[in-house]
PDB file of C-alpha atoms and ligand atoms in Angstrom:
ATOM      1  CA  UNK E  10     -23.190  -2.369   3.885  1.00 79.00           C
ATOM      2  CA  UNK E  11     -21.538   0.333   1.833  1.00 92.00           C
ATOM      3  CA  UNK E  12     -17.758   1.570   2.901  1.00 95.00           C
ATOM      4  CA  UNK E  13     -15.625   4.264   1.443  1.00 97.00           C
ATOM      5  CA  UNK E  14     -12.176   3.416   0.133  1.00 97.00           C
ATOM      6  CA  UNK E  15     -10.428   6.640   1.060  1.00 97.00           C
ATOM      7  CA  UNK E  16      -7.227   7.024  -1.535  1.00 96.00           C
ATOM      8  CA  UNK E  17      -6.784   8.985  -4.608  1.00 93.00           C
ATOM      9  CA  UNK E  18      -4.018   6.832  -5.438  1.00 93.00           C
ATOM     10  CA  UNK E  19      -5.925   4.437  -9.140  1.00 93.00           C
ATOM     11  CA  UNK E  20      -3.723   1.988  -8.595  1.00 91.00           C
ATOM     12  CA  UNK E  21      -4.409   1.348  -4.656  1.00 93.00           C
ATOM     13  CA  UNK E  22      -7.866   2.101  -5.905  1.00 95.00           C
ATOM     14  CA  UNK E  23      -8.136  -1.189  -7.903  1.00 93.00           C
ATOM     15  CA  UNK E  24      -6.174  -3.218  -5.460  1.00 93.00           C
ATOM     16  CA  UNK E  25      -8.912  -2.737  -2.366  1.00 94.00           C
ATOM     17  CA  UNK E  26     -11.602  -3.070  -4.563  1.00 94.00           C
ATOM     18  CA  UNK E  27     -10.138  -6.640  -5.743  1.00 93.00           C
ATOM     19  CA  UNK E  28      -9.418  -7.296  -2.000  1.00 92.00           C
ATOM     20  CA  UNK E  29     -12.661  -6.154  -1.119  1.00 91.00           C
ATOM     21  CA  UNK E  30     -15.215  -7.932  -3.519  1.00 89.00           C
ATOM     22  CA  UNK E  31     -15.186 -11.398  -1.719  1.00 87.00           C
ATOM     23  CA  UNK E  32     -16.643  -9.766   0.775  1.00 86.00           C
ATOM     24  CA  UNK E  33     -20.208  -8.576  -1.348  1.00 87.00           C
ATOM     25  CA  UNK E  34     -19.313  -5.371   0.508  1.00 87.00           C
ATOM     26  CA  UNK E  35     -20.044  -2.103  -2.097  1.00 91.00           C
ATOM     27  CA  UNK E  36     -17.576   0.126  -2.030  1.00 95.00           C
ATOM     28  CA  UNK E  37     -17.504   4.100  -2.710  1.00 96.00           C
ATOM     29  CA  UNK E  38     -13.920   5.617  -3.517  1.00 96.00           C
ATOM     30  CA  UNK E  39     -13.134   9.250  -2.104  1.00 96.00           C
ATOM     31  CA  UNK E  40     -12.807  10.441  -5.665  1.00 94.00           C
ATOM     32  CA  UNK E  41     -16.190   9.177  -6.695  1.00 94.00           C
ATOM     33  CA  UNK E  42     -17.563  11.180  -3.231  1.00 95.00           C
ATOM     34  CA  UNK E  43     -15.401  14.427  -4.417  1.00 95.00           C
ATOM     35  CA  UNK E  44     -14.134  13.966  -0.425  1.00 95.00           C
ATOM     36  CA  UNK E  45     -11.072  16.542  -0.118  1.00 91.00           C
ATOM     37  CA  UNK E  46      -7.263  14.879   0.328  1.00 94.00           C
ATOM     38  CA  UNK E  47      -6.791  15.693   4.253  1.00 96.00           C
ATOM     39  CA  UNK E  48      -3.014  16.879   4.397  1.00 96.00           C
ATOM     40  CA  UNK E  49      -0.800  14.081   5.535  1.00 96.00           C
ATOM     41  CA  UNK E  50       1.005  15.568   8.810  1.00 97.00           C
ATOM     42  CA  UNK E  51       1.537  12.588  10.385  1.00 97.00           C
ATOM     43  CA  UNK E  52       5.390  10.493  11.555  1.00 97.00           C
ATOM     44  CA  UNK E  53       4.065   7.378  11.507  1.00 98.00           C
ATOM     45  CA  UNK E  54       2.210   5.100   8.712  1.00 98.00           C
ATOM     46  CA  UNK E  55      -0.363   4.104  10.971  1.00 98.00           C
ATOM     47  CA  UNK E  56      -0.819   8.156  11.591  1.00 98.00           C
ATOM     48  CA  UNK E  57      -1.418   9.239   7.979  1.00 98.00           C
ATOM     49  CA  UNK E  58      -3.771   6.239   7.448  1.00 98.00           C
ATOM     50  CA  UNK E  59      -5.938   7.104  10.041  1.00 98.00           C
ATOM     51  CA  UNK E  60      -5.816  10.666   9.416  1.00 98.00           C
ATOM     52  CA  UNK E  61      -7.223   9.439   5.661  1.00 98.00           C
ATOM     53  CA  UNK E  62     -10.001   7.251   7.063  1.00 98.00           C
ATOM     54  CA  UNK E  63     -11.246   9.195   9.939  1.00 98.00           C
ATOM     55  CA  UNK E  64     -11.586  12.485   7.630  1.00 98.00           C
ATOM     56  CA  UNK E  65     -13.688  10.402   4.731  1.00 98.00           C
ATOM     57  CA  UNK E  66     -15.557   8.453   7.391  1.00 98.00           C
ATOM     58  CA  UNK E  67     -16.678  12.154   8.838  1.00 97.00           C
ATOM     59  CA  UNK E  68     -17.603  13.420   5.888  1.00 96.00           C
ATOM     60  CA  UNK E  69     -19.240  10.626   4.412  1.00 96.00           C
ATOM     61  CA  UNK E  70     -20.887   8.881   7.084  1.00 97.00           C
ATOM     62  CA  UNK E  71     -19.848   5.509   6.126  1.00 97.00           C
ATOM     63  CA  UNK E  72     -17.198   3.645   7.200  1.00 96.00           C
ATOM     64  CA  UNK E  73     -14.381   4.337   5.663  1.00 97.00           C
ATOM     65  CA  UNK E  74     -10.638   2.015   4.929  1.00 96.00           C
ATOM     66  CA  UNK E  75      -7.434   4.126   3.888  1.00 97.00           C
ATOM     67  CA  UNK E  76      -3.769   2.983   3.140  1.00 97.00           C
ATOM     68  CA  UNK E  77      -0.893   4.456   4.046  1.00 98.00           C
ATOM     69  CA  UNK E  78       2.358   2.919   2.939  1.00 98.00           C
ATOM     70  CA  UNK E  79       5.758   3.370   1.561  1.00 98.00           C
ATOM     71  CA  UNK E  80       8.740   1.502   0.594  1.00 98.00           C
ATOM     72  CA  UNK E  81      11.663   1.246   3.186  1.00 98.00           C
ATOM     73  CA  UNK E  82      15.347   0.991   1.720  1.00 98.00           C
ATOM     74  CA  UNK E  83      17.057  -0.278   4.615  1.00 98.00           C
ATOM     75  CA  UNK E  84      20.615   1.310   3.067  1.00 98.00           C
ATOM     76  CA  UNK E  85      18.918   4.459   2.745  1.00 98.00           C
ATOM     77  CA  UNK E  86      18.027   4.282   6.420  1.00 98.00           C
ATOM     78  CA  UNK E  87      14.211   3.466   5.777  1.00 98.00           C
ATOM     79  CA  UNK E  88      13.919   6.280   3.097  1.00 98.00           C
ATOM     80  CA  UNK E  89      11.495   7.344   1.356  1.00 98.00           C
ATOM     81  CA  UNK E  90       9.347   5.363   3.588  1.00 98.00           C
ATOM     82  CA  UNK E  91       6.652   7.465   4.090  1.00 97.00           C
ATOM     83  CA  UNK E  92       7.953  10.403   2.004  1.00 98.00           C
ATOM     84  CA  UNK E  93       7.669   7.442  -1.088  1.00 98.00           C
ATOM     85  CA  UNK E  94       4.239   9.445  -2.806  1.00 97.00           C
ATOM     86  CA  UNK E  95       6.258  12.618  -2.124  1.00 97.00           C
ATOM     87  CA  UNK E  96       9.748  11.440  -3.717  1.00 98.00           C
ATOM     88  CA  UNK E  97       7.568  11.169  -7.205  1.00 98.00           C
ATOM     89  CA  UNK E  98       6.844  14.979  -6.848  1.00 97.00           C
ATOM     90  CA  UNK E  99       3.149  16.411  -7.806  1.00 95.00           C
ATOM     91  CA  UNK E 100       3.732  15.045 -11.531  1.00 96.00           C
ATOM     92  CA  UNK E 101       4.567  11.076 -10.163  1.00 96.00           C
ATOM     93  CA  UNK E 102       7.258  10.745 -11.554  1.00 97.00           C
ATOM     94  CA  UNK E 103       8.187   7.435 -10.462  1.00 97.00           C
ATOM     95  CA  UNK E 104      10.512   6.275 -12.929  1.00 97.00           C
ATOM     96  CA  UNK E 105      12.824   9.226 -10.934  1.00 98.00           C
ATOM     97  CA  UNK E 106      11.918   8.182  -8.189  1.00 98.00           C
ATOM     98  CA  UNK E 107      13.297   5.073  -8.616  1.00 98.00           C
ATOM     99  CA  UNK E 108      16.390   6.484 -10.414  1.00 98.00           C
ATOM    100  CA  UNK E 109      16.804   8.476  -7.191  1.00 98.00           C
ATOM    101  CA  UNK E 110      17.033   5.400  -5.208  1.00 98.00           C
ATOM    102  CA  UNK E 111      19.736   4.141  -7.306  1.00 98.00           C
ATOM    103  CA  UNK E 112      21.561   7.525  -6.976  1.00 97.00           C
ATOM    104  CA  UNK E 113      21.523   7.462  -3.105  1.00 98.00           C
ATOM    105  CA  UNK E 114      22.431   3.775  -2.900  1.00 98.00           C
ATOM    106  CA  UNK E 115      25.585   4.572  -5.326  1.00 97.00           C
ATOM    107  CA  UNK E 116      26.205   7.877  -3.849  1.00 98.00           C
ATOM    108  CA  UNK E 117      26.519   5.809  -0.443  1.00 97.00           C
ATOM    109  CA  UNK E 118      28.414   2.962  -1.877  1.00 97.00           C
ATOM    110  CA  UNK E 119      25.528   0.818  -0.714  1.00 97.00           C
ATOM    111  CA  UNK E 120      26.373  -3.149  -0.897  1.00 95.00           C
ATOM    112  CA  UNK E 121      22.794  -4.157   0.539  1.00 98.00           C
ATOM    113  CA  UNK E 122      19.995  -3.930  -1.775  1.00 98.00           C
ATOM    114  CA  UNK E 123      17.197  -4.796   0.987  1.00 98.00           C
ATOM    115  CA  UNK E 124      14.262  -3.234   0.952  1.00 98.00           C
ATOM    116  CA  UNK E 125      10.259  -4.014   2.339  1.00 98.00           C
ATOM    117  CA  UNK E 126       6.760  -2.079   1.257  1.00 98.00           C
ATOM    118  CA  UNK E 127       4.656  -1.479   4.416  1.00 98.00           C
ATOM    119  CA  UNK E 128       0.696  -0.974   4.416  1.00 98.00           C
ATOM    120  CA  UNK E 129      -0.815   0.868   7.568  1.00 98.00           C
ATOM    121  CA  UNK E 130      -4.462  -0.166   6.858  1.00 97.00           C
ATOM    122  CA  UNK E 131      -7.217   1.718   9.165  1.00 97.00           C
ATOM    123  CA  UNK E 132     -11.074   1.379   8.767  1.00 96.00           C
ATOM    124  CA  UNK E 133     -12.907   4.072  10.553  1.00 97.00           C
ATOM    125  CA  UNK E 134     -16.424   4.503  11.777  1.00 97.00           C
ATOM    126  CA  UNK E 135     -18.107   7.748  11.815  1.00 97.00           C
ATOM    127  CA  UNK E 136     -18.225   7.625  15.182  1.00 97.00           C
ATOM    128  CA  UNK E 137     -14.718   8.454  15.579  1.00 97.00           C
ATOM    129  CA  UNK E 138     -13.556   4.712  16.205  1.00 97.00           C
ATOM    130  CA  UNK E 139     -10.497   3.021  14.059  1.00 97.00           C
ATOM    131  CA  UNK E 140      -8.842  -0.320  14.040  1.00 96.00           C
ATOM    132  CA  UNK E 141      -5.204  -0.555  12.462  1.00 97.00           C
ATOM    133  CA  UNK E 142      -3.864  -3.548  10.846  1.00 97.00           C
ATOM    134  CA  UNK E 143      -0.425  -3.623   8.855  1.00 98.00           C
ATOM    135  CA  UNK E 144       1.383  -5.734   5.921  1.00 98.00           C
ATOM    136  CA  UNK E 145       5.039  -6.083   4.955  1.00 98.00           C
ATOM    137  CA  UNK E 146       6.605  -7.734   2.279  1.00 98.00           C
ATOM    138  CA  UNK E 147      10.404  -7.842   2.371  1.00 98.00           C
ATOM    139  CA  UNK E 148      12.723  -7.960  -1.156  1.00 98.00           C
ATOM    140  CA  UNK E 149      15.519  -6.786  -3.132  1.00 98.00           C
ATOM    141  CA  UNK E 150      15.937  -4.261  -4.880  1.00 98.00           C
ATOM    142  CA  UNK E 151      16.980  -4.007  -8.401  1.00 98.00           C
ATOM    143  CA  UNK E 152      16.927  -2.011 -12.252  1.00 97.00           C
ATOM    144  CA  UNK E 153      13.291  -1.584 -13.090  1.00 98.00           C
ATOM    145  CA  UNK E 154      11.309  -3.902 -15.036  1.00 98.00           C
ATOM    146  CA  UNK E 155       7.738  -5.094 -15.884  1.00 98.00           C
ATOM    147  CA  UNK E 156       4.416  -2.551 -16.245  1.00 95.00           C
ATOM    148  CA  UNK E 157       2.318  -4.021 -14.363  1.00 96.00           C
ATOM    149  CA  UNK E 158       1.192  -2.180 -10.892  1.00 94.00           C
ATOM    150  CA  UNK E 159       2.053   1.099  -9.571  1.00 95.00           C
ATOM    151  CA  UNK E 160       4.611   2.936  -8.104  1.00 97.00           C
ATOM    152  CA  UNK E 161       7.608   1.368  -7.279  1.00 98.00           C
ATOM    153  CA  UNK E 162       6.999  -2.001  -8.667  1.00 98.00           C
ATOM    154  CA  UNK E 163       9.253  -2.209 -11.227  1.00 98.00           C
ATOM    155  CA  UNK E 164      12.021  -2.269  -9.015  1.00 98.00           C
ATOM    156  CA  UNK E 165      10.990  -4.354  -5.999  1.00 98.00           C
ATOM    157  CA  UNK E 166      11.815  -8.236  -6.319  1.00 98.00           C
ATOM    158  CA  UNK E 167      10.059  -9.853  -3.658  1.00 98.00           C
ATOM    159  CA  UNK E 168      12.283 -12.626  -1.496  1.00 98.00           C
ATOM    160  CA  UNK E 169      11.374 -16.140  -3.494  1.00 97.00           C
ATOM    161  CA  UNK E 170      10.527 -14.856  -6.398  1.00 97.00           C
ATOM    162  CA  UNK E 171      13.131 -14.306  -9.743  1.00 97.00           C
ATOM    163  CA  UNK E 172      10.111 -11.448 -11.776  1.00 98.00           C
ATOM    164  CA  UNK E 173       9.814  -8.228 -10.223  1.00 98.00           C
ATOM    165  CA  UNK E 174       6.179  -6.694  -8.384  1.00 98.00           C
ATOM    166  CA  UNK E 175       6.077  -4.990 -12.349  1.00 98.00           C
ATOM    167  CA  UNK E 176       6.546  -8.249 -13.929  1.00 98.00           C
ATOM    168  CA  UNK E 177       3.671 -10.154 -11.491  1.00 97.00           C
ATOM    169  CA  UNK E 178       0.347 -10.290 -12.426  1.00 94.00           C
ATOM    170  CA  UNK E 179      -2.110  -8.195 -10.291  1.00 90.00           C
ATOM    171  CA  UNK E 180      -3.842 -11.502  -9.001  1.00 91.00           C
ATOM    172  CA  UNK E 181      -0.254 -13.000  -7.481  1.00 95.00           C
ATOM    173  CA  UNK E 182       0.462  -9.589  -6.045  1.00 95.00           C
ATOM    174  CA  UNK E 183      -2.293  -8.941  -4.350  1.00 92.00           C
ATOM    175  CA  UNK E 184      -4.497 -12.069  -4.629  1.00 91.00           C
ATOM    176  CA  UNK E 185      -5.179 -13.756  -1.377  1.00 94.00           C
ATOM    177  CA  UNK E 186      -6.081 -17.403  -0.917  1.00 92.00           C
ATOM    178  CA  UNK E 187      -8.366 -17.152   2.034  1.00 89.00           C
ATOM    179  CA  UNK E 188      -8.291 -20.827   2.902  1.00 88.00           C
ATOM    180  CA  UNK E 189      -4.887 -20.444   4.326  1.00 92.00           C
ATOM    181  CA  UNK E 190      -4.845 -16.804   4.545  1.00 90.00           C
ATOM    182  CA  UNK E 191      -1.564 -16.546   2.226  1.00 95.00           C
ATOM    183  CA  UNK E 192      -1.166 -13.416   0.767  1.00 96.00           C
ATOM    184  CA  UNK E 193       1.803 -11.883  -1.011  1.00 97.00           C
ATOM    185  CA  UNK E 194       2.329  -8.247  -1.195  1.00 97.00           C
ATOM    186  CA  UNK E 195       1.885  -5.575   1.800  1.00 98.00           C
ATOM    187  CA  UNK E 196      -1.368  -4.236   1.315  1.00 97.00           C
ATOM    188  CA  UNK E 197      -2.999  -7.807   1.284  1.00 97.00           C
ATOM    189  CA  UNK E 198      -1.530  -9.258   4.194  1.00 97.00           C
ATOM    190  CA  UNK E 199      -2.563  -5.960   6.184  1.00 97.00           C
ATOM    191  CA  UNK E 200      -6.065  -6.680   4.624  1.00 95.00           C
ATOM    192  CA  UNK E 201      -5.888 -10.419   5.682  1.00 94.00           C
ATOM    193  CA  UNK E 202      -5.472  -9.217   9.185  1.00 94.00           C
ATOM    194  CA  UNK E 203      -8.003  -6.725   8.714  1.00 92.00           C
ATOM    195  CA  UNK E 204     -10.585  -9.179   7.631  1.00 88.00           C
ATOM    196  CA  UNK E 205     -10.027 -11.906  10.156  1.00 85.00           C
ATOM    197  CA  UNK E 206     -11.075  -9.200  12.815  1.00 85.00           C
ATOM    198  CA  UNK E 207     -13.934  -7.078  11.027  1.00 76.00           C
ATOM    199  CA  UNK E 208     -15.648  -9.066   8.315  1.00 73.00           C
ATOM    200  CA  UNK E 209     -17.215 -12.209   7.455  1.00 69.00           C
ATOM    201  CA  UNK E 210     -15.244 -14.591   5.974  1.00 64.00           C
ATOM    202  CA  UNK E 211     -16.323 -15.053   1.570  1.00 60.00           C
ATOM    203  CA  UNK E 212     -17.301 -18.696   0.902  1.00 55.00           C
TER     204      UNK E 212
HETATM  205  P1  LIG U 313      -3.598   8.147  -1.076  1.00 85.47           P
HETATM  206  O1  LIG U 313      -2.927   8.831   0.082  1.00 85.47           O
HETATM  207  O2  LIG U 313      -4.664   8.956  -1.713  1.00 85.47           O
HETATM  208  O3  LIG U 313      -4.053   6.759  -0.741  1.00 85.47           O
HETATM  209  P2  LIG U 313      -0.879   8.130  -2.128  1.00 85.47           P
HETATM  210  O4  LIG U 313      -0.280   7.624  -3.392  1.00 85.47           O
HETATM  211  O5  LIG U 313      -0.536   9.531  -1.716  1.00 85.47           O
HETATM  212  O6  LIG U 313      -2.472   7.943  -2.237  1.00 85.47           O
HETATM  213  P3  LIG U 313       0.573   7.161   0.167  1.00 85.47           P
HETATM  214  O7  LIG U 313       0.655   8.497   0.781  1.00 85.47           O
HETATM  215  O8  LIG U 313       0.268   6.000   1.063  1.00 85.47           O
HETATM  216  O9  LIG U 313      -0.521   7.126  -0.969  1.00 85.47           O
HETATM  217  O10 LIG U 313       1.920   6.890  -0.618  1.00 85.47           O
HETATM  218  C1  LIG U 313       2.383   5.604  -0.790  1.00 85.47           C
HETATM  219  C2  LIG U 313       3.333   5.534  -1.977  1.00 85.47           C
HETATM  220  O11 LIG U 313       4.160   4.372  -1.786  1.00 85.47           O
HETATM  221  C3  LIG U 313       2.582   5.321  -3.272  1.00 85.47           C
HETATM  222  O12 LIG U 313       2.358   6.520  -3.955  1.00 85.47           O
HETATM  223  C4  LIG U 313       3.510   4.378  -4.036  1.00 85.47           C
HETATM  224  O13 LIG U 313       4.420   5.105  -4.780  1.00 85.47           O
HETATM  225  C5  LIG U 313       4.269   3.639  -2.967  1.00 85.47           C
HETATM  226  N1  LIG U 313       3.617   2.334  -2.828  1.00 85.47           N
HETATM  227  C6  LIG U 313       2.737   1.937  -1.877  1.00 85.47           C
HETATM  228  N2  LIG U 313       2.283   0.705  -2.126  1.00 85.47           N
HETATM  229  C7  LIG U 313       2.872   0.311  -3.271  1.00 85.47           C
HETATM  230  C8  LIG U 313       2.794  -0.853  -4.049  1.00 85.47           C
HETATM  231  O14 LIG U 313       1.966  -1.842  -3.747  1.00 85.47           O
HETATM  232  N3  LIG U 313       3.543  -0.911  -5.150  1.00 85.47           N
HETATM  233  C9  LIG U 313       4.348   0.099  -5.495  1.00 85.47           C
HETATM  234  N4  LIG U 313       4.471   1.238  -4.838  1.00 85.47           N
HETATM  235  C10 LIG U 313       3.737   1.351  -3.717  1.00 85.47           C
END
């Protein structure tokens, strides 16, 4: 079967595909469709990302997975949570993005540096019908480092680990050992879940 992987975001681009490929499924991007970016009204995660899938699932015919996620700075009261895309302003600017986090958490006299990355992952049929699974991943926060990944990477140390999601290869971030169903970051362990219920397992 062919599926759509509904997100204009490259870097969340490359990660489904990678989760995706055990699976021999072939998968379109929304980009590569020229599908419009439905506006994200939703409160919830789980809202936006089926708001994503359903609209590229319509207009494609094909079933369709989207992401919605965010990172949650428990100091900061969850922000920017799902504002995080929005916090980098049209020109992603995430390097003040992440400066802006440190502002707020100094501005607040913050002692906690806790912070987790969600994933609200929904697949959607044309038909109209969606299945939600979700992924967290629960860290520290601290001064940027590494280039590898996206977003706010750099600054996100995951609990058990001394390097940074920017200093972690893409294949520990987001690999998945599907024996044991161990994943590390967010959007994986949503897809674990996701795959358990909806597709064949690889191997
Ligand atoms: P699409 O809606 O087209 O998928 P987007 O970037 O707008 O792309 P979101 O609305 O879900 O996606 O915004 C999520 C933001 O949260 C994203 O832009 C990143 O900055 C951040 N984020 C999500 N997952 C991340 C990860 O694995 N590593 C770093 N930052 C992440």
């Amino acid at each position: 079967g062919k599926v759509v992987i509904a997100t204009h975001n490259a870097g969340k681009l490359v990660e489904m595909r990678e989760l995706l490929a055990p699976f021999g499924v072939e998968a379109v991007s929304a980009g590569e469709l020229n599908l419009p970016e439905p506006e994200e009204t939703g409160t919830m995660f789980s809202e936006n990302a089926a708001i994503k899938a359903l609209a590229a699932a319509e207009a494609s015919g094909l079933p369709a997975f989207a992401d919605d996620s965010g990172l949650c700075v428990d100091a900061l009261d969850g922000a920017p949570g799902l504002f995080s895309a929005r916090w980098a302003g049209p020109s992603k600017d995430f390097s003040g993005a992440m400066a802006r986090i440190a502002s707020e958490l100094d501005k607040r006299g913050a002692t906690s540096r806790r912070a987790h990355f969600v994933s609200a992952l929904v697949i959607a049929w044309p038909d109209g019908h969606t299945e939600l699974f979700e992924g967290r991943v629960f860290g520290d926060l601290v001064e940027p480092r590494g280039q590898a990944g996206f977003g706010y990477d750099p600054m996100f140390r995951p609990d058990g680990f001394e390097r940074t999601f920017g200093e972690i290869s893409s294949e520990e971030k987001h690999g998945v050992d599907w024996q044991s169903g161990n994943a590390l970051s967010h959007r994986a362990r949503a897809f674990v879940t996701l795959a358990s219920a909806c597709l064949r397992r690889p191997g």
